[in-house]
mmCIF file of C-alpha atoms and ligand atoms in Angstrom:
data_model
loop_
_atom_site.group_PDB
_atom_site.id
_atom_site.type_symbol
_atom_site.label_atom_id
_atom_site.label_comp_id
_atom_site.label_asym_id
_atom_site.label_seq_id
_atom_site.Cartn_x
_atom_site.Cartn_y
_atom_site.Cartn_z
ATOM 1 C CA MET S 1 0.000 0.000 0.000
ATOM 2 C CA GLN S 2 2.976 2.320 0.623
ATOM 3 C CA GLY S 3 4.147 1.725 -2.956
ATOM 4 C CA LYS S 4 0.698 2.697 -4.200
ATOM 5 C CA LEU S 5 0.829 5.900 -2.096
ATOM 6 C CA ILE S 6 4.273 6.798 -3.507
ATOM 7 C CA ASP S 7 2.981 6.355 -7.078
ATOM 8 C CA LEU S 8 -0.088 8.497 -6.354
ATOM 9 C CA LYS S 9 2.057 11.205 -4.752
ATOM 10 C CA ASN S 10 4.423 11.389 -7.771
ATOM 11 C CA GLU S 11 1.490 11.398 -10.157
ATOM 12 C CA ALA S 12 -0.255 14.219 -8.229
ATOM 13 C CA LEU S 13 2.910 16.358 -7.908
ATOM 14 C CA ALA S 14 3.602 16.084 -11.653
ATOM 15 C CA GLN S 15 0.039 17.199 -12.464
ATOM 16 C CA ILE S 16 0.231 20.079 -9.970
ATOM 17 C CA LEU S 17 3.459 21.371 -11.499
ATOM 18 C CA SER S 18 2.000 21.423 -15.004
ATOM 19 C CA ALA S 19 -1.330 23.010 -13.969
ATOM 20 C CA GLY S 20 -1.801 26.361 -15.713
ATOM 21 C CA ASN S 21 -4.545 27.888 -13.559
ATOM 22 C CA THR S 22 -6.363 27.558 -10.236
ATOM 23 C CA ARG S 23 -9.322 25.753 -11.793
ATOM 24 C CA GLU S 24 -6.997 22.934 -12.868
ATOM 25 C CA LEU S 25 -5.456 22.879 -9.379
ATOM 26 C CA GLU S 26 -8.898 22.471 -7.828
ATOM 27 C CA GLU S 27 -9.651 19.544 -10.158
ATOM 28 C CA ILE S 28 -6.398 17.857 -9.042
ATOM 29 C CA ARG S 29 -7.247 18.446 -5.384
ATOM 30 C CA VAL S 30 -10.669 16.825 -5.812
ATOM 31 C CA ALA S 31 -9.157 13.877 -7.734
ATOM 32 C CA TYR S 32 -6.669 13.029 -4.936
ATOM 33 C CA LEU S 33 -7.990 14.535 -1.735
ATOM 34 C CA GLY S 34 -11.727 14.930 -2.456
ATOM 35 C CA LYS S 35 -13.945 13.761 0.418
ATOM 36 C CA SER S 36 -16.008 11.187 -1.398
ATOM 37 C CA ARG S 37 -13.813 9.789 -4.186
ATOM 38 C CA GLY S 38 -10.302 11.206 -3.772
ATOM 39 C CA LYS S 39 -7.630 8.572 -4.544
ATOM 40 C CA ILE S 40 -5.688 9.254 -1.309
ATOM 41 C CA THR S 41 -8.919 9.610 0.694
ATOM 42 C CA ASN S 42 -10.004 6.153 -0.503
ATOM 43 C CA ILE S 43 -6.794 4.632 0.873
ATOM 44 C CA ILE S 44 -7.206 6.422 4.204
ATOM 45 C CA LYS S 45 -10.786 5.092 4.391
ATOM 46 C CA LYS S 46 -9.450 1.521 4.049
ATOM 47 C CA LEU S 47 -6.927 1.905 6.951
ATOM 48 C CA PRO S 48 -9.248 0.350 9.566
ATOM 49 C CA ASP S 49 -9.181 -2.927 7.551
ATOM 50 C CA LEU S 50 -5.407 -3.254 8.041
ATOM 51 C CA PRO S 51 -3.777 -5.178 10.912
ATOM 52 C CA PRO S 52 -3.031 -2.691 13.776
ATOM 53 C CA GLN S 53 0.778 -2.641 13.332
ATOM 54 C CA GLU S 54 0.635 -1.999 9.603
ATOM 55 C CA ARG S 55 -2.234 0.472 10.113
ATOM 56 C CA ALA S 56 -0.038 2.839 12.151
ATOM 57 C CA ILE S 57 2.803 2.869 9.604
ATOM 58 C CA VAL S 58 0.594 3.184 6.534
ATOM 59 C CA GLY S 59 -1.593 5.733 8.333
ATOM 60 C CA ARG S 60 1.398 7.994 9.034
ATOM 61 C CA PHE S 61 2.654 7.578 5.467
ATOM 62 C CA ALA S 62 -0.782 8.384 4.063
ATOM 63 C CA ASN S 63 -0.980 11.567 6.141
ATOM 64 C CA GLU S 64 2.484 12.641 4.980
ATOM 65 C CA THR S 65 1.451 12.027 1.365
ATOM 66 C CA LYS S 66 -1.731 14.066 1.887
ATOM 67 C CA LYS S 67 0.283 16.903 3.450
ATOM 68 C CA ALA S 68 2.856 16.859 0.607
ATOM 69 C CA ILE S 69 0.069 17.149 -1.965
ATOM 70 C CA GLU S 70 -1.636 19.961 -0.021
ATOM 71 C CA ASP S 71 1.676 21.874 0.255
ATOM 72 C CA ALA S 72 2.365 21.465 -3.470
ATOM 73 C CA LEU S 73 -1.149 22.713 -4.276
ATOM 74 C CA GLU S 74 -0.580 25.754 -2.079
ATOM 75 C CA THR S 75 2.830 26.586 -3.593
ATOM 76 C CA GLN S 76 1.613 26.234 -7.171
ATOM 77 C CA SER S 77 -1.484 28.311 -6.416
ATOM 78 C CA THR S 78 0.666 31.153 -5.053
ATOM 79 C CA PHE S 79 2.962 30.933 -8.074
ATOM 80 C CA LEU S 80 0.037 31.064 -10.547
ATOM 81 C CA SER S 81 -1.601 34.031 -8.791
ATOM 82 C CA LYS S 82 1.655 35.962 -8.875
ATOM 83 C CA ARG S 83 2.215 35.201 -12.562
ATOM 84 C CA ARG S 84 -1.340 36.305 -13.410
ATOM 85 C CA ALA S 85 -0.859 39.576 -11.553
ATOM 86 C CA GLU S 86 2.361 40.202 -13.471
ATOM 87 C CA ASN S 87 0.634 39.498 -16.807
ATOM 88 C CA ILE S 88 -2.158 41.910 -15.996
ATOM 89 C CA ALA S 89 0.404 44.537 -15.018
ATOM 90 C CA GLN S 90 2.112 44.093 -18.376
ATOM 91 C CA THR S 91 -0.962 44.057 -20.613
ATOM 92 C CA GLU S 92 -3.579 46.061 -18.809
ATOM 93 C CA TRP S 93 -1.693 49.015 -17.447
ATOM 94 C CA LEU S 94 -3.119 52.480 -17.708
ATOM 95 C CA ASP S 95 -1.021 55.589 -17.915
ATOM 96 C CA VAL S 96 -2.962 58.555 -19.217
ATOM 97 C CA THR S 97 0.247 60.516 -19.733
ATOM 98 C CA ALA S 98 1.886 57.866 -21.959
ATOM 99 C CA PRO S 99 2.229 58.776 -25.677
ATOM 100 C CA ALA S 100 -0.438 57.140 -27.876
ATOM 101 C CA VAL S 101 0.460 54.083 -29.926
ATOM 102 C CA SER S 102 0.729 55.482 -33.435
ATOM 103 C CA LEU S 103 -1.155 53.685 -36.188
ATOM 104 C CA PRO S 104 0.333 53.779 -39.694
ATOM 105 C CA ASP S 105 -1.216 56.575 -41.761
ATOM 106 C CA GLY S 106 -3.241 55.506 -44.779
ATOM 107 C CA HIS S 107 -3.445 57.667 -47.864
ATOM 108 C CA LEU S 108 -5.720 58.218 -50.819
ATOM 109 C CA HIS S 109 -5.534 55.969 -53.860
ATOM 110 C CA PRO S 110 -3.633 57.600 -56.770
ATOM 111 C CA LEU S 111 -6.871 57.724 -58.793
ATOM 112 C CA THR S 112 -8.668 59.543 -55.980
ATOM 113 C CA GLN S 113 -5.731 61.924 -55.574
ATOM 114 C CA THR S 114 -5.886 62.720 -59.297
ATOM 115 C CA LEU S 115 -9.659 63.110 -59.262
ATOM 116 C CA ASN S 116 -9.506 65.464 -56.268
ATOM 117 C CA GLU S 117 -7.037 67.607 -58.173
ATOM 118 C CA VAL S 118 -9.317 67.648 -61.247
ATOM 119 C CA VAL S 119 -12.283 68.672 -59.096
ATOM 120 C CA LYS S 120 -10.213 71.443 -57.493
ATOM 121 C CA LEU S 121 -8.975 72.786 -60.836
ATOM 122 C CA THR S 122 -12.363 72.712 -62.581
ATOM 123 C CA ASN S 123 -14.063 74.139 -59.527
ATOM 124 C CA ARG S 124 -11.982 77.279 -60.017
ATOM 125 C CA LEU S 125 -13.500 77.496 -63.506
ATOM 126 C CA GLY S 126 -17.015 77.207 -62.085
ATOM 127 C CA PHE S 127 -17.692 73.515 -62.834
ATOM 128 C CA GLN S 128 -20.053 71.644 -60.533
ATOM 129 C CA VAL S 129 -19.700 67.911 -59.915
ATOM 130 C CA VAL S 130 -22.561 65.588 -60.843
ATOM 131 C CA THR S 131 -22.482 61.792 -60.658
ATOM 132 C CA GLY S 132 -24.753 59.259 -62.295
ATOM 133 C CA PRO S 133 -25.544 55.594 -62.833
ATOM 134 C CA GLU S 134 -23.008 53.024 -63.975
ATOM 135 C CA ILE S 135 -25.853 50.807 -65.180
ATOM 136 C CA GLU S 136 -27.398 52.850 -67.945
ATOM 137 C CA THR S 137 -30.006 52.664 -70.681
ATOM 138 C CA ASP S 138 -29.041 52.577 -74.337
ATOM 139 C CA LEU S 139 -31.061 55.787 -74.634
ATOM 140 C CA TYR S 140 -28.786 57.915 -72.436
ATOM 141 C CA ASN S 141 -25.503 56.143 -73.147
ATOM 142 C CA PHE S 142 -25.880 56.323 -76.916
ATOM 143 C CA GLU S 143 -29.043 57.642 -78.543
ATOM 144 C CA ARG S 144 -29.288 60.971 -76.732
ATOM 145 C CA VAL S 145 -25.654 61.732 -77.587
ATOM 146 C CA ASN S 146 -26.335 61.301 -81.261
ATOM 147 C CA MET S 147 -25.309 57.640 -81.514
ATOM 148 C CA PRO S 148 -28.491 56.006 -82.837
ATOM 149 C CA LYS S 149 -28.804 52.226 -83.042
ATOM 150 C CA ASN S 150 -26.640 50.873 -85.865
ATOM 151 C CA ALA S 151 -24.476 54.049 -85.878
ATOM 152 C CA PRO S 152 -20.983 52.971 -86.982
ATOM 153 C CA SER S 153 -19.483 55.094 -84.168
ATOM 154 C CA ARG S 154 -20.862 52.554 -81.682
ATOM 155 C CA ASP S 155 -18.239 50.125 -82.942
ATOM 156 C CA THR S 156 -15.573 52.116 -81.077
ATOM 157 C CA GLN S 157 -17.246 51.336 -77.761
ATOM 158 C CA ALA S 158 -17.839 47.561 -77.575
ATOM 159 C CA SER S 159 -20.416 47.326 -74.827
ATOM 160 C CA LEU S 160 -21.391 45.057 -71.953
ATOM 161 C CA TYR S 161 -25.175 44.651 -72.116
ATOM 162 C CA LEU S 162 -27.075 43.214 -69.182
ATOM 163 C CA ASP S 163 -28.855 39.905 -69.559
ATOM 164 C CA CYS S 164 -32.503 40.965 -69.304
ATOM 165 C CA ARG S 165 -34.161 37.674 -70.281
ATOM 166 C CA ASN S 166 -37.182 36.881 -68.097
ATOM 167 C CA SER S 167 -37.817 40.596 -67.552
ATOM 168 C CA LYS S 168 -39.909 43.234 -69.301
ATOM 169 C CA ILE S 169 -36.750 44.992 -70.501
ATOM 170 C CA GLN S 170 -35.919 44.430 -74.142
ATOM 171 C CA PRO S 171 -32.534 42.807 -74.872
ATOM 172 C CA GLY S 172 -29.924 45.461 -75.701
ATOM 173 C CA GLU S 173 -31.673 48.155 -73.669
ATOM 174 C CA ILE S 174 -29.504 48.219 -70.530
ATOM 175 C CA LEU S 175 -25.717 48.219 -70.375
ATOM 176 C CA LEU S 176 -22.747 49.186 -68.218
ATOM 177 C CA ARG S 177 -22.061 52.746 -69.332
ATOM 178 C CA THR S 178 -19.238 52.989 -71.833
ATOM 179 C CA GLN S 179 -18.667 56.727 -71.324
ATOM 180 C CA THR S 180 -19.460 59.464 -68.823
ATOM 181 C CA SER S 181 -21.127 61.294 -71.764
ATOM 182 C CA ASN S 182 -24.205 59.362 -70.621
ATOM 183 C CA MET S 183 -24.773 62.152 -68.097
ATOM 184 C CA GLN S 184 -25.113 64.949 -70.640
ATOM 185 C CA ALA S 185 -28.760 64.257 -71.507
ATOM 186 C CA ARG S 186 -29.604 63.444 -67.882
ATOM 187 C CA VAL S 187 -28.290 66.835 -66.770
ATOM 188 C CA TYR S 188 -29.933 68.712 -69.675
ATOM 189 C CA GLU S 189 -33.296 67.290 -68.587
ATOM 190 C CA LYS S 190 -32.961 68.885 -65.161
ATOM 191 C CA THR S 191 -30.859 72.004 -65.741
ATOM 192 C CA LYS S 192 -31.393 74.999 -67.934
ATOM 193 C CA PRO S 193 -28.291 76.631 -69.494
ATOM 194 C CA PRO S 194 -25.927 78.256 -68.764
ATOM 195 C CA MET S 195 -24.126 75.361 -67.033
ATOM 196 C CA ARG S 196 -20.633 74.026 -66.341
ATOM 197 C CA VAL S 197 -20.684 70.416 -65.269
ATOM 198 C CA LEU S 198 -18.075 67.809 -64.330
ATOM 199 C CA VAL S 199 -19.016 64.118 -64.255
ATOM 200 C CA PRO S 200 -16.400 61.721 -62.898
ATOM 201 C CA GLY S 201 -17.115 57.999 -62.942
ATOM 202 C CA LYS S 202 -16.308 54.456 -63.925
ATOM 203 C CA CYS S 203 -16.849 53.211 -67.478
ATOM 204 C CA PHE S 204 -16.853 49.707 -68.894
ATOM 205 C CA ARG S 205 -16.016 48.318 -72.322
ATOM 206 C CA VAL S 206 -15.145 45.029 -73.953
ATOM 207 C CA ASP S 207 -11.583 46.195 -74.539
ATOM 208 C CA ASP S 208 -8.689 43.758 -74.436
ATOM 209 C CA LEU S 209 -6.550 44.327 -71.384
ATOM 210 C CA ASP S 210 -3.154 45.807 -72.224
ATOM 211 C CA ALA S 211 -0.788 48.433 -70.813
ATOM 212 C CA THR S 212 -3.166 51.326 -71.586
ATOM 213 C CA HIS S 213 -6.589 49.624 -71.828
ATOM 214 C CA SER S 214 -8.794 48.065 -69.211
ATOM 215 C CA TYR S 215 -12.367 46.740 -69.363
ATOM 216 C CA GLU S 216 -13.084 49.018 -66.368
ATOM 217 C CA PHE S 217 -11.582 52.515 -66.254
ATOM 218 C CA TRP S 218 -12.318 55.995 -64.970
ATOM 219 C CA GLN S 219 -13.284 58.965 -67.088
ATOM 220 C CA PHE S 220 -14.510 62.414 -66.348
ATOM 221 C CA GLU S 221 -16.746 64.351 -68.633
ATOM 222 C CA GLY S 222 -16.821 68.124 -68.623
ATOM 223 C CA PHE S 223 -19.421 70.138 -70.499
ATOM 224 C CA VAL S 224 -20.284 73.776 -70.748
ATOM 225 C CA VAL S 225 -23.388 75.209 -72.384
ATOM 226 C CA ASP S 226 -23.605 78.959 -72.626
ATOM 227 C CA ARG S 227 -24.172 81.767 -75.088
ATOM 228 C CA GLY S 228 -21.269 82.309 -77.477
ATOM 229 C CA THR S 229 -19.180 79.338 -76.354
ATOM 230 C CA LYS S 230 -16.347 78.765 -78.814
ATOM 231 C CA MET S 231 -13.653 76.274 -79.645
ATOM 232 C CA THR S 232 -11.051 78.580 -78.088
ATOM 233 C CA HIS S 233 -12.879 78.291 -74.746
ATOM 234 C CA LEU S 234 -12.516 74.529 -75.054
ATOM 235 C CA PHE S 235 -8.811 74.777 -75.853
ATOM 236 C CA GLY S 236 -8.191 77.158 -72.958
ATOM 237 C CA THR S 237 -10.051 74.877 -70.544
ATOM 238 C CA LEU S 238 -8.209 71.761 -71.697
ATOM 239 C CA ASP S 239 -4.854 73.534 -71.466
ATOM 240 C CA TYR S 240 -5.623 74.780 -67.951
ATOM 241 C CA ILE S 241 -6.637 71.333 -66.680
ATOM 242 C CA LEU S 242 -3.794 69.425 -68.381
ATOM 243 C CA LYS S 243 -1.061 71.827 -67.289
ATOM 244 C CA GLY S 244 -2.548 72.093 -63.802
ATOM 245 C CA LEU S 245 -2.505 68.327 -63.427
ATOM 246 C CA LEU S 246 0.694 67.589 -65.269
ATOM 247 C CA PRO S 247 3.073 70.575 -65.124
ATOM 248 C CA GLY S 248 5.459 70.499 -68.072
ATOM 249 C CA ILE S 249 3.150 68.248 -70.144
ATOM 250 C CA GLU S 250 3.825 68.028 -73.871
ATOM 251 C CA TYR S 251 0.628 67.331 -75.756
ATOM 252 C CA LYS S 252 -0.674 67.270 -79.324
ATOM 253 C CA LEU S 253 -4.191 67.906 -80.429
ATOM 254 C CA TRP S 254 -5.731 66.895 -83.741
ATOM 255 C CA SER S 255 -9.130 66.684 -85.285
ATOM 256 C CA THR S 256 -11.181 63.524 -85.007
ATOM 257 C CA ASN S 257 -14.778 62.415 -85.101
ATOM 258 C CA PHE S 258 -17.255 61.755 -82.296
ATOM 259 C CA SER S 259 -20.979 61.696 -83.150
ATOM 260 C CA PHE S 260 -21.846 64.027 -80.290
ATOM 261 C CA VAL S 261 -19.436 66.848 -81.174
ATOM 262 C CA GLU S 262 -18.723 68.882 -84.289
ATOM 263 C CA PRO S 263 -15.899 69.582 -84.772
ATOM 264 C CA GLY S 264 -14.149 66.996 -82.618
ATOM 265 C CA VAL S 265 -10.567 66.729 -81.379
ATOM 266 C CA GLU S 266 -8.432 64.309 -79.457
ATOM 267 C CA VAL S 267 -5.360 64.900 -77.338
ATOM 268 C CA VAL S 268 -2.311 62.692 -76.990
ATOM 269 C CA ALA S 269 0.465 63.351 -74.486
ATOM 270 C CA LYS S 270 4.158 62.457 -74.455
ATOM 271 C CA ARG S 271 5.211 59.906 -71.866
ATOM 272 C CA THR S 272 8.591 59.676 -70.160
ATOM 273 C CA ASP S 273 9.664 56.906 -72.565
ATOM 274 C CA GLY S 274 8.940 59.216 -75.542
ATOM 275 C CA SER S 275 5.779 57.366 -76.667
ATOM 276 C CA TRP S 276 2.415 59.159 -77.059
ATOM 277 C CA MET S 277 -0.737 58.128 -75.206
ATOM 278 C CA GLU S 278 -4.270 59.258 -75.973
ATOM 279 C CA LEU S 279 -5.770 61.148 -73.040
ATOM 280 C CA LEU S 280 -9.100 62.542 -74.181
ATOM 281 C CA GLY S 281 -11.713 63.316 -76.766
ATOM 282 C CA ALA S 282 -13.483 66.676 -76.968
ATOM 283 C CA GLY S 283 -15.310 69.086 -79.239
ATOM 284 C CA MET S 284 -18.196 71.501 -79.694
ATOM 285 C CA ILE S 285 -21.473 69.849 -78.657
ATOM 286 C CA HIS S 286 -23.366 68.697 -81.765
ATOM 287 C CA PRO S 287 -26.545 70.728 -82.433
ATOM 288 C CA ASN S 288 -28.506 67.431 -82.566
ATOM 289 C CA VAL S 289 -27.573 66.706 -78.939
ATOM 290 C CA LEU S 290 -28.785 70.135 -77.859
ATOM 291 C CA LYS S 291 -31.988 69.832 -79.920
ATOM 292 C CA MET S 292 -32.804 66.405 -78.437
ATOM 293 C CA ALA S 293 -32.428 68.033 -75.007
ATOM 294 C CA GLY S 294 -34.794 70.873 -75.911
ATOM 295 C CA ILE S 295 -31.977 73.446 -75.963
ATOM 296 C CA ASP S 296 -32.067 75.830 -78.929
ATOM 297 C CA PRO S 297 -28.685 75.621 -80.746
ATOM 298 C CA ALA S 298 -29.317 79.031 -82.311
ATOM 299 C CA GLN S 299 -29.117 80.608 -78.842
ATOM 300 C CA TRP S 300 -26.822 78.261 -76.978
ATOM 301 C CA SER S 301 -23.601 76.514 -77.839
ATOM 302 C CA GLY S 302 -21.334 74.350 -75.795
ATOM 303 C CA PHE S 303 -18.218 72.257 -75.611
ATOM 304 C CA ALA S 304 -17.599 68.879 -74.017
ATOM 305 C CA PHE S 305 -14.579 66.761 -73.199
ATOM 306 C CA GLY S 306 -14.139 63.213 -71.937
ATOM 307 C CA MET S 307 -10.775 62.535 -70.282
ATOM 308 C CA GLY S 308 -9.366 59.192 -69.210
ATOM 309 C CA LEU S 309 -8.766 59.739 -65.497
ATOM 310 C CA THR S 310 -6.909 56.441 -65.191
ATOM 311 C CA ARG S 311 -4.535 57.461 -67.960
ATOM 312 C CA LEU S 312 -4.001 60.892 -66.388
ATOM 313 C CA ALA S 313 -3.120 59.158 -63.114
ATOM 314 C CA MET S 314 -0.675 56.948 -65.040
ATOM 315 C CA MET S 315 1.026 60.097 -66.375
ATOM 316 C CA ARG S 316 0.942 61.855 -63.016
ATOM 317 C CA PHE S 317 2.557 58.976 -61.132
ATOM 318 C CA GLN S 318 4.693 57.744 -64.057
ATOM 319 C CA VAL S 319 3.053 54.340 -64.114
ATOM 320 C CA ASP S 320 3.598 52.583 -67.406
ATOM 321 C CA ASP S 321 0.890 49.916 -67.065
ATOM 322 C CA ILE S 322 -2.783 50.591 -66.278
ATOM 323 C CA ARG S 323 -3.042 47.293 -64.385
ATOM 324 C CA VAL S 324 -0.819 48.716 -61.646
ATOM 325 C CA LEU S 325 -3.577 51.197 -60.806
ATOM 326 C CA THR S 326 -6.276 48.555 -60.569
ATOM 327 C CA ASN S 327 -4.206 46.273 -58.338
ATOM 328 C CA PRO S 328 -5.231 46.398 -54.676
ATOM 329 C CA ASP S 329 -1.821 45.126 -53.480
ATOM 330 C CA LEU S 330 -0.730 47.462 -50.662
ATOM 331 C CA ARG S 331 2.950 46.985 -51.497
ATOM 332 C CA ILE S 332 2.164 48.779 -54.785
ATOM 333 C CA LEU S 333 -0.265 51.363 -53.440
ATOM 334 C CA LYS S 334 2.072 52.441 -50.625
ATOM 335 C CA GLN S 335 4.436 53.783 -53.283
ATOM 336 C CA PHE S 336 2.125 56.629 -54.357
HETATM 337 C C1 FA5 F 1 -15.170 58.896 -75.305
HETATM 338 O O1 FA5 F 1 -15.435 58.077 -74.439
HETATM 339 C C2 FA5 F 1 -15.978 60.141 -75.474
HETATM 340 N N1 FA5 F 1 -17.182 60.039 -74.706
HETATM 341 C C3 FA5 F 1 -15.135 61.337 -75.053
HETATM 342 C C4 FA5 F 1 -15.749 62.651 -75.441
HETATM 343 C C5 FA5 F 1 -16.567 63.320 -74.561
HETATM 344 C C6 FA5 F 1 -15.505 63.172 -76.702
HETATM 345 C C7 FA5 F 1 -17.147 64.538 -74.921
HETATM 346 C C8 FA5 F 1 -16.085 64.369 -77.075
HETATM 347 C C9 FA5 F 1 -16.874 65.038 -76.160
HETATM 348 P P1 FA5 F 1 -12.983 57.708 -76.078
HETATM 349 O O2 FA5 F 1 -13.569 56.374 -76.371
HETATM 350 O O3 FA5 F 1 -11.880 58.142 -76.974
HETATM 351 O O4 FA5 F 1 -14.095 58.843 -76.062
HETATM 352 O O5 FA5 F 1 -12.472 57.702 -74.569
HETATM 353 C C10 FA5 F 1 -12.014 58.896 -73.965
HETATM 354 C C11 FA5 F 1 -10.796 58.601 -73.122
HETATM 355 O O6 FA5 F 1 -11.107 57.575 -72.165
HETATM 356 C C12 FA5 F 1 -9.616 58.024 -73.895
HETATM 357 O O7 FA5 F 1 -8.864 59.055 -74.495
HETATM 358 C C13 FA5 F 1 -8.832 57.311 -72.844
HETATM 359 O O8 FA5 F 1 -8.073 58.224 -72.091
HETATM 360 C C14 FA5 F 1 -9.958 56.779 -71.969
HETATM 361 N N2 FA5 F 1 -10.263 55.377 -72.325
HETATM 362 C C15 FA5 F 1 -11.056 54.929 -73.282
HETATM 363 N N3 FA5 F 1 -11.085 53.575 -73.307
HETATM 364 C C16 FA5 F 1 -10.285 53.176 -72.310
HETATM 365 C C17 FA5 F 1 -9.881 51.901 -71.783
HETATM 366 N N4 FA5 F 1 -10.357 50.773 -72.292
HETATM 367 N N5 FA5 F 1 -9.030 51.856 -70.738
HETATM 368 C C18 FA5 F 1 -8.561 53.010 -70.212
HETATM 369 N N6 FA5 F 1 -8.898 54.232 -70.614
HETATM 370 C C19 FA5 F 1 -9.750 54.324 -71.671
#
């Protein structure tokens, strides 16, 4: 029976030493010294069955074992309480005079930085910002800017139409807007000229992804309708915005065709590697667009421009691939 007591004592001491909290210690105490089923208690209960001589020796040994386990429980309990107090002191201290833990500063995405600059510059010229839907009807995206169905000019803007089967909407009626020009007719419906409007927003096209093209990109449309608006006003406005955004920019401007302007121009700018990248289309608003909006082209004239904000940001931050600006990887974004 003494051998059994020695084994139980070793077993209990090992468990006590590896206990991590007072709840575990209490479980060990109950397992060995608990009143009803403690392993040591059970042995003590059987002492009366032993012959008197053996009873005295085993009885003393059992009491010593019990005492050793109780002492170990006490020591470990003190140790655990002290360690807990130290942990709390380390993690839960309060010093109202201590300097705050500084969190790393975030910053605006390069596209947002560029857009904010555009808004600031055009605001000085009296432009007001308007935003509109990315999911648009064929009517506003194309027809009301003089691009009727089957117009060849639509070929330049391969479009993503929404699948409208099982709905009342006719196929080909709703699409992801291909250009921020979609907002011209929407604004004309609600605003009487004169007006100076800036429409930033995302556009979508079925364009193959390459260094300067994405299927999703940002544009901003500017349009002015007033009495006596001329091409020179357009040129002055474009020059002010481009040079304000990109000091030292070298750009070329030549005539081109968009259904919603007459005449039309486009601007390309020189990149650091010497190549030229198209930045925008612009022109004098086509009389048909004004007429469809109920604005008399004999009294009012206007100019409009549609700039690629993503491409301007590429120039501003000297990024040579558009995909860099659509990548959410923080290791890239932290560089701007
Ligand atoms: C238009 O979207 C016309 N709505 C612009 C306009 C407005 C002309 C008002 C006249 C008057 P265009 O398809 O060329 O035009 O696009 C204008 C600019 O958007 C481009 O010069 C380019 O900077 C940018 N852009 C066009 N497609 C993409 C693309 N797939 N990825 C990135 N940028 C693009």
